[in-house]
PDB file of C-alpha atoms in Angstrom:
ATOM      1  CA  MET A   1      94.689 108.927  84.206  1.00 90.00           C
ATOM      2  CA  LYS A   2      98.333 109.901  84.942  1.00 94.00           C
ATOM      3  CA  GLU A   3      97.193 111.135  88.203  1.00 94.00           C
ATOM      4  CA  LYS A   4      95.705 107.811  89.206  1.00 95.00           C
ATOM      5  CA  ILE A   5      98.789 105.924  88.018  1.00 95.00           C
ATOM      6  CA  ASP A   6     100.973 108.343  90.089  1.00 96.00           C
ATOM      7  CA  ALA A   7      98.686 107.636  93.135  1.00 95.00           C
ATOM      8  CA  LEU A   8      99.248 104.013  92.722  1.00 93.00           C
ATOM      9  CA  LYS A   9     102.739 104.555  92.581  1.00 94.00           C
ATOM     10  CA  GLU A  10     102.950 106.548  95.776  1.00 95.00           C
ATOM     11  CA  THR A  11     100.934 103.705  97.626  1.00 94.00           C
ATOM     12  CA  PHE A  12     103.079 101.113  96.293  1.00 92.00           C
ATOM     13  CA  LEU A  13     106.229 103.014  97.447  1.00 93.00           C
ATOM     14  CA  LEU A  14     104.648 103.457 100.895  1.00 95.00           C
ATOM     15  CA  LEU A  15     104.473  99.481 100.878  1.00 94.00           C
ATOM     16  CA  PRO A  16     107.964  98.302 100.949  1.00 85.00           C
ATOM     17  CA  GLU A  17     106.998  94.585 101.274  1.00 93.00           C
ATOM     18  CA  TRP A  18     105.581  92.574  98.565  1.00 93.00           C
ATOM     19  CA  ALA A  19     103.014  90.803 100.872  1.00 94.00           C
ATOM     20  CA  ASP A  20     101.550  94.123 101.665  1.00 95.00           C
ATOM     21  CA  ARG A  21     101.458  95.208  97.987  1.00 94.00           C
ATOM     22  CA  TYR A  22      99.715  92.026  97.212  1.00 94.00           C
ATOM     23  CA  ASN A  23      97.246  92.801 100.106  1.00 95.00           C
ATOM     24  CA  TYR A  24      96.462  96.064  98.604  1.00 95.00           C
ATOM     25  CA  LEU A  25      95.685  94.342  95.218  1.00 95.00           C
ATOM     26  CA  VAL A  26      93.369  91.923  97.177  1.00 96.00           C
ATOM     27  CA  GLU A  27      91.766  95.042  98.459  1.00 95.00           C
ATOM     28  CA  LEU A  28      91.260  96.633  95.100  1.00 95.00           C
ATOM     29  CA  GLY A  29      89.708  93.304  93.900  1.00 95.00           C
ATOM     30  CA  GLU A  30      87.109  93.579  96.512  1.00 95.00           C
ATOM     31  CA  SER A  31      85.948  96.819  95.058  1.00 93.00           C
ATOM     32  CA  LEU A  32      85.563  95.568  91.546  1.00 94.00           C
ATOM     33  CA  PRO A  33      82.202  96.110  90.345  1.00 94.00           C
ATOM     34  CA  ALA A  34      79.959  92.996  89.617  1.00 92.00           C
ATOM     35  CA  MET A  35      80.419  91.955  85.987  1.00 95.00           C
ATOM     36  CA  PRO A  36      76.944  91.088  84.201  1.00 95.00           C
ATOM     37  CA  VAL A  37      76.900  87.335  83.715  1.00 94.00           C
ATOM     38  CA  ALA A  38      76.139  88.044  80.040  1.00 95.00           C
ATOM     39  CA  PHE A  39      79.695  89.178  79.419  1.00 96.00           C
ATOM     40  CA  GLN A  40      81.217  86.186  81.170  1.00 96.00           C
ATOM     41  CA  VAL A  41      81.780  84.359  77.664  1.00 97.00           C
ATOM     42  CA  PRO A  42      84.826  82.714  76.286  1.00 96.00           C
ATOM     43  CA  GLU A  43      85.729  85.780  74.041  1.00 95.00           C
ATOM     44  CA  ASN A  44      86.116  87.803  77.275  1.00 96.00           C
ATOM     45  CA  ARG A  45      88.193  85.120  79.274  1.00 96.00           C
ATOM     46  CA  ILE A  46      91.741  86.052  79.897  1.00 95.00           C
ATOM     47  CA  ALA A  47      94.178  83.363  79.883  1.00 87.00           C
ATOM     48  CA  CYS A  48      94.844  82.619  83.576  1.00 85.00           C
ATOM     49  CA  ASN A  49      94.879  79.869  85.994  1.00 86.00           C
ATOM     50  CA  SER A  50      91.678  81.736  87.480  1.00 89.00           C
ATOM     51  CA  MET A  51      88.409  82.388  85.948  1.00 93.00           C
ATOM     52  CA  LEU A  52      89.151  85.949  84.876  1.00 96.00           C
ATOM     53  CA  TYR A  53      86.906  87.717  82.528  1.00 97.00           C
ATOM     54  CA  PHE A  54      87.718  91.262  81.228  1.00 97.00           C
ATOM     55  CA  TYR A  55      85.377  93.135  78.557  1.00 97.00           C
ATOM     56  CA  VAL A  56      86.339  96.433  77.391  1.00 97.00           C
ATOM     57  CA  CYS A  57      84.044  98.410  75.096  1.00 95.00           C
ATOM     58  CA  TYR A  58      84.236 102.092  73.959  1.00 96.00           C
ATOM     59  CA  ILE A  59      81.185 104.142  73.643  1.00 96.00           C
ATOM     60  CA  GLN A  60      81.680 107.390  71.707  1.00 96.00           C
ATOM     61  CA  ASP A  61      85.524 106.885  72.302  1.00 96.00           C
ATOM     62  CA  VAL A  62      85.208 106.441  76.045  1.00 97.00           C
ATOM     63  CA  CYS A  63      86.278 103.291  77.738  1.00 97.00           C
ATOM     64  CA  TYR A  64      83.942 101.068  79.745  1.00 97.00           C
ATOM     65  CA  ILE A  65      85.390  97.983  81.570  1.00 97.00           C
ATOM     66  CA  PHE A  66      83.419  95.021  82.927  1.00 97.00           C
ATOM     67  CA  ALA A  67      85.569  92.401  84.643  1.00 97.00           C
ATOM     68  CA  SER A  68      85.172  89.493  86.898  1.00 96.00           C
ATOM     69  CA  ALA A  69      87.762  86.981  88.777  1.00 95.00           C
ATOM     70  CA  ASN A  70      87.335  84.115  91.055  1.00 94.00           C
ATOM     71  CA  ALA A  71      90.926  84.805  92.562  1.00 93.00           C
ATOM     72  CA  ALA A  72      91.929  87.766  94.517  1.00 95.00           C
ATOM     73  CA  ILE A  73      95.178  88.917  92.809  1.00 95.00           C
ATOM     74  CA  PRO A  74      93.738  88.702  89.432  1.00 96.00           C
ATOM     75  CA  ALA A  75      90.554  90.484  90.472  1.00 96.00           C
ATOM     76  CA  GLY A  76      93.006  93.252  92.022  1.00 96.00           C
ATOM     77  CA  LEU A  77      94.928  93.426  88.696  1.00 97.00           C
ATOM     78  CA  ALA A  78      91.657  93.966  86.889  1.00 97.00           C
ATOM     79  CA  ALA A  79      90.347  96.496  89.360  1.00 97.00           C
ATOM     80  CA  MET A  80      93.694  98.493  89.231  1.00 96.00           C
ATOM     81  CA  LEU A  81      92.874  98.797  85.501  1.00 97.00           C
ATOM     82  CA  PHE A  82      89.430  99.525  85.914  1.00 97.00           C
ATOM     83  CA  ASN A  83      90.369 102.505  88.335  1.00 95.00           C
ATOM     84  CA  PHE A  84      92.720 103.786  85.784  1.00 95.00           C
ATOM     85  CA  CYS A  85      90.804 103.571  82.554  1.00 96.00           C
ATOM     86  CA  ASP A  86      86.892 103.034  83.116  1.00 97.00           C
ATOM     87  CA  GLY A  87      85.085 106.152  81.882  1.00 96.00           C
ATOM     88  CA  VAL A  88      88.561 107.481  80.468  1.00 97.00           C
ATOM     89  CA  PRO A  89      88.580 108.741  76.732  1.00 97.00           C
ATOM     90  CA  ARG A  90      90.280 106.165  74.240  1.00 96.00           C
ATOM     91  CA  LYS A  91      92.970 109.033  73.342  1.00 96.00           C
ATOM     92  CA  ASP A  92      93.989 109.497  77.092  1.00 96.00           C
ATOM     93  CA  ILE A  93      94.494 105.687  77.658  1.00 96.00           C
ATOM     94  CA  ARG A  94      96.607 105.432  74.371  1.00 95.00           C
ATOM     95  CA  ASP A  95      98.811 108.448  75.407  1.00 96.00           C
ATOM     96  CA  ASN A  96      99.162 107.212  79.202  1.00 96.00           C
ATOM     97  CA  MET A  97      99.825 103.435  78.354  1.00 95.00           C
ATOM     98  CA  PRO A  98     103.487 103.802  77.887  1.00 95.00           C
ATOM     99  CA  TYR A  99     103.637 105.622  81.183  1.00 96.00           C
ATOM    100  CA  LEU A 100     101.500 102.912  82.915  1.00 95.00           C
ATOM    101  CA  LEU A 101     103.741 100.201  81.473  1.00 95.00           C
ATOM    102  CA  ALA A 102     106.933 102.013  82.741  1.00 96.00           C
ATOM    103  CA  VAL A 103     105.446 102.559  86.188  1.00 96.00           C
ATOM    104  CA  LEU A 104     104.477  98.802  86.661  1.00 95.00           C
ATOM    105  CA  LYS A 105     107.945  97.820  85.563  1.00 95.00           C
ATOM    106  CA  GLU A 106     109.540 100.363  87.838  1.00 94.00           C
ATOM    107  CA  LEU A 107     107.567  99.220  90.808  1.00 93.00           C
ATOM    108  CA  GLY A 108     108.353  95.850  89.924  1.00 92.00           C
ATOM    109  CA  LEU A 109     104.867  94.549  89.791  1.00 92.00           C
ATOM    110  CA  ILE A 110     105.307  92.906  86.326  1.00 91.00           C
ATOM    111  CA  ASP A 111     108.431  91.212  87.442  1.00 92.00           C
ATOM    112  CA  ASN A 112     106.868  89.939  90.779  1.00 93.00           C
ATOM    113  CA  LEU A 113     103.759  88.165  89.421  1.00 93.00           C
ATOM    114  CA  THR A 114     103.691  84.631  88.537  1.00 92.00           C
ATOM    115  CA  LEU A 115     104.015  84.130  84.948  1.00 93.00           C
ATOM    116  CA  SER A 116     100.096  83.384  84.587  1.00 93.00           C
ATOM    117  CA  ARG A 117      99.130  86.644  86.224  1.00 94.00           C
ATOM    118  CA  ARG A 118     101.694  88.458  84.348  1.00 94.00           C
ATOM    119  CA  LEU A 119     100.546  87.396  80.970  1.00 94.00           C
ATOM    120  CA  ALA A 120      97.000  88.050  82.229  1.00 95.00           C
ATOM    121  CA  LEU A 121      97.924  91.462  83.028  1.00 96.00           C
ATOM    122  CA  LEU A 122      99.554  92.201  79.872  1.00 95.00           C
ATOM    123  CA  GLU A 123      96.603  90.683  78.048  1.00 96.00           C
ATOM    124  CA  MET A 124      94.177  93.056  79.970  1.00 96.00           C
ATOM    125  CA  ILE A 125      96.428  95.931  79.026  1.00 96.00           C
ATOM    126  CA  LYS A 126      96.518  94.734  75.282  1.00 94.00           C
ATOM    127  CA  LYS A 127      92.716  94.807  75.315  1.00 94.00           C
ATOM    128  CA  LEU A 128      92.677  98.329  76.525  1.00 94.00           C
ATOM    129  CA  SER A 129      95.090  99.572  73.867  1.00 88.00           C
ATOM    130  CA  ASN A 130      92.951  98.260  71.062  1.00 80.00           C
TER     131      ASN A 130
END
C-alpha cells in the first residue's frame, strides 16, 4: 500500500498546477469499477454535494471497496482510495493510514478540496479505518 501512496505522491509532484492534479483525479474516477446498484443504499451514501456511495467490506480481513459518484472529483477521490486499499489486508490499511493522511496533507490535497469534498474524503477514509 505504501508503494501505491508513494506513486500518487510522485505523480502529484510532477503536476505542479492544481488544475492538472484535478484532471488526474478525474481520470482516476473514470477507471472506478461500476458499483452494483444493490450497494447504492442510504447507509453507503457519503455526505457530499454529489451522489457519492462508498461501501467497504472485509472478507477474511481483506478489504473490498465498491464506490459510485455522479461527479468527477468525488469519483476520483473514491477511485484513489480504491486503488490504495481494495484487496489489501485490514492490518496493512490500518498501519499505512497515518502515512496516507500525512501524504495527502503534504500534497495539499485535503486543503485544496472544497469543504464538502474534504469531508467526503475524510468520511471514506474513516470507513476504511473501521
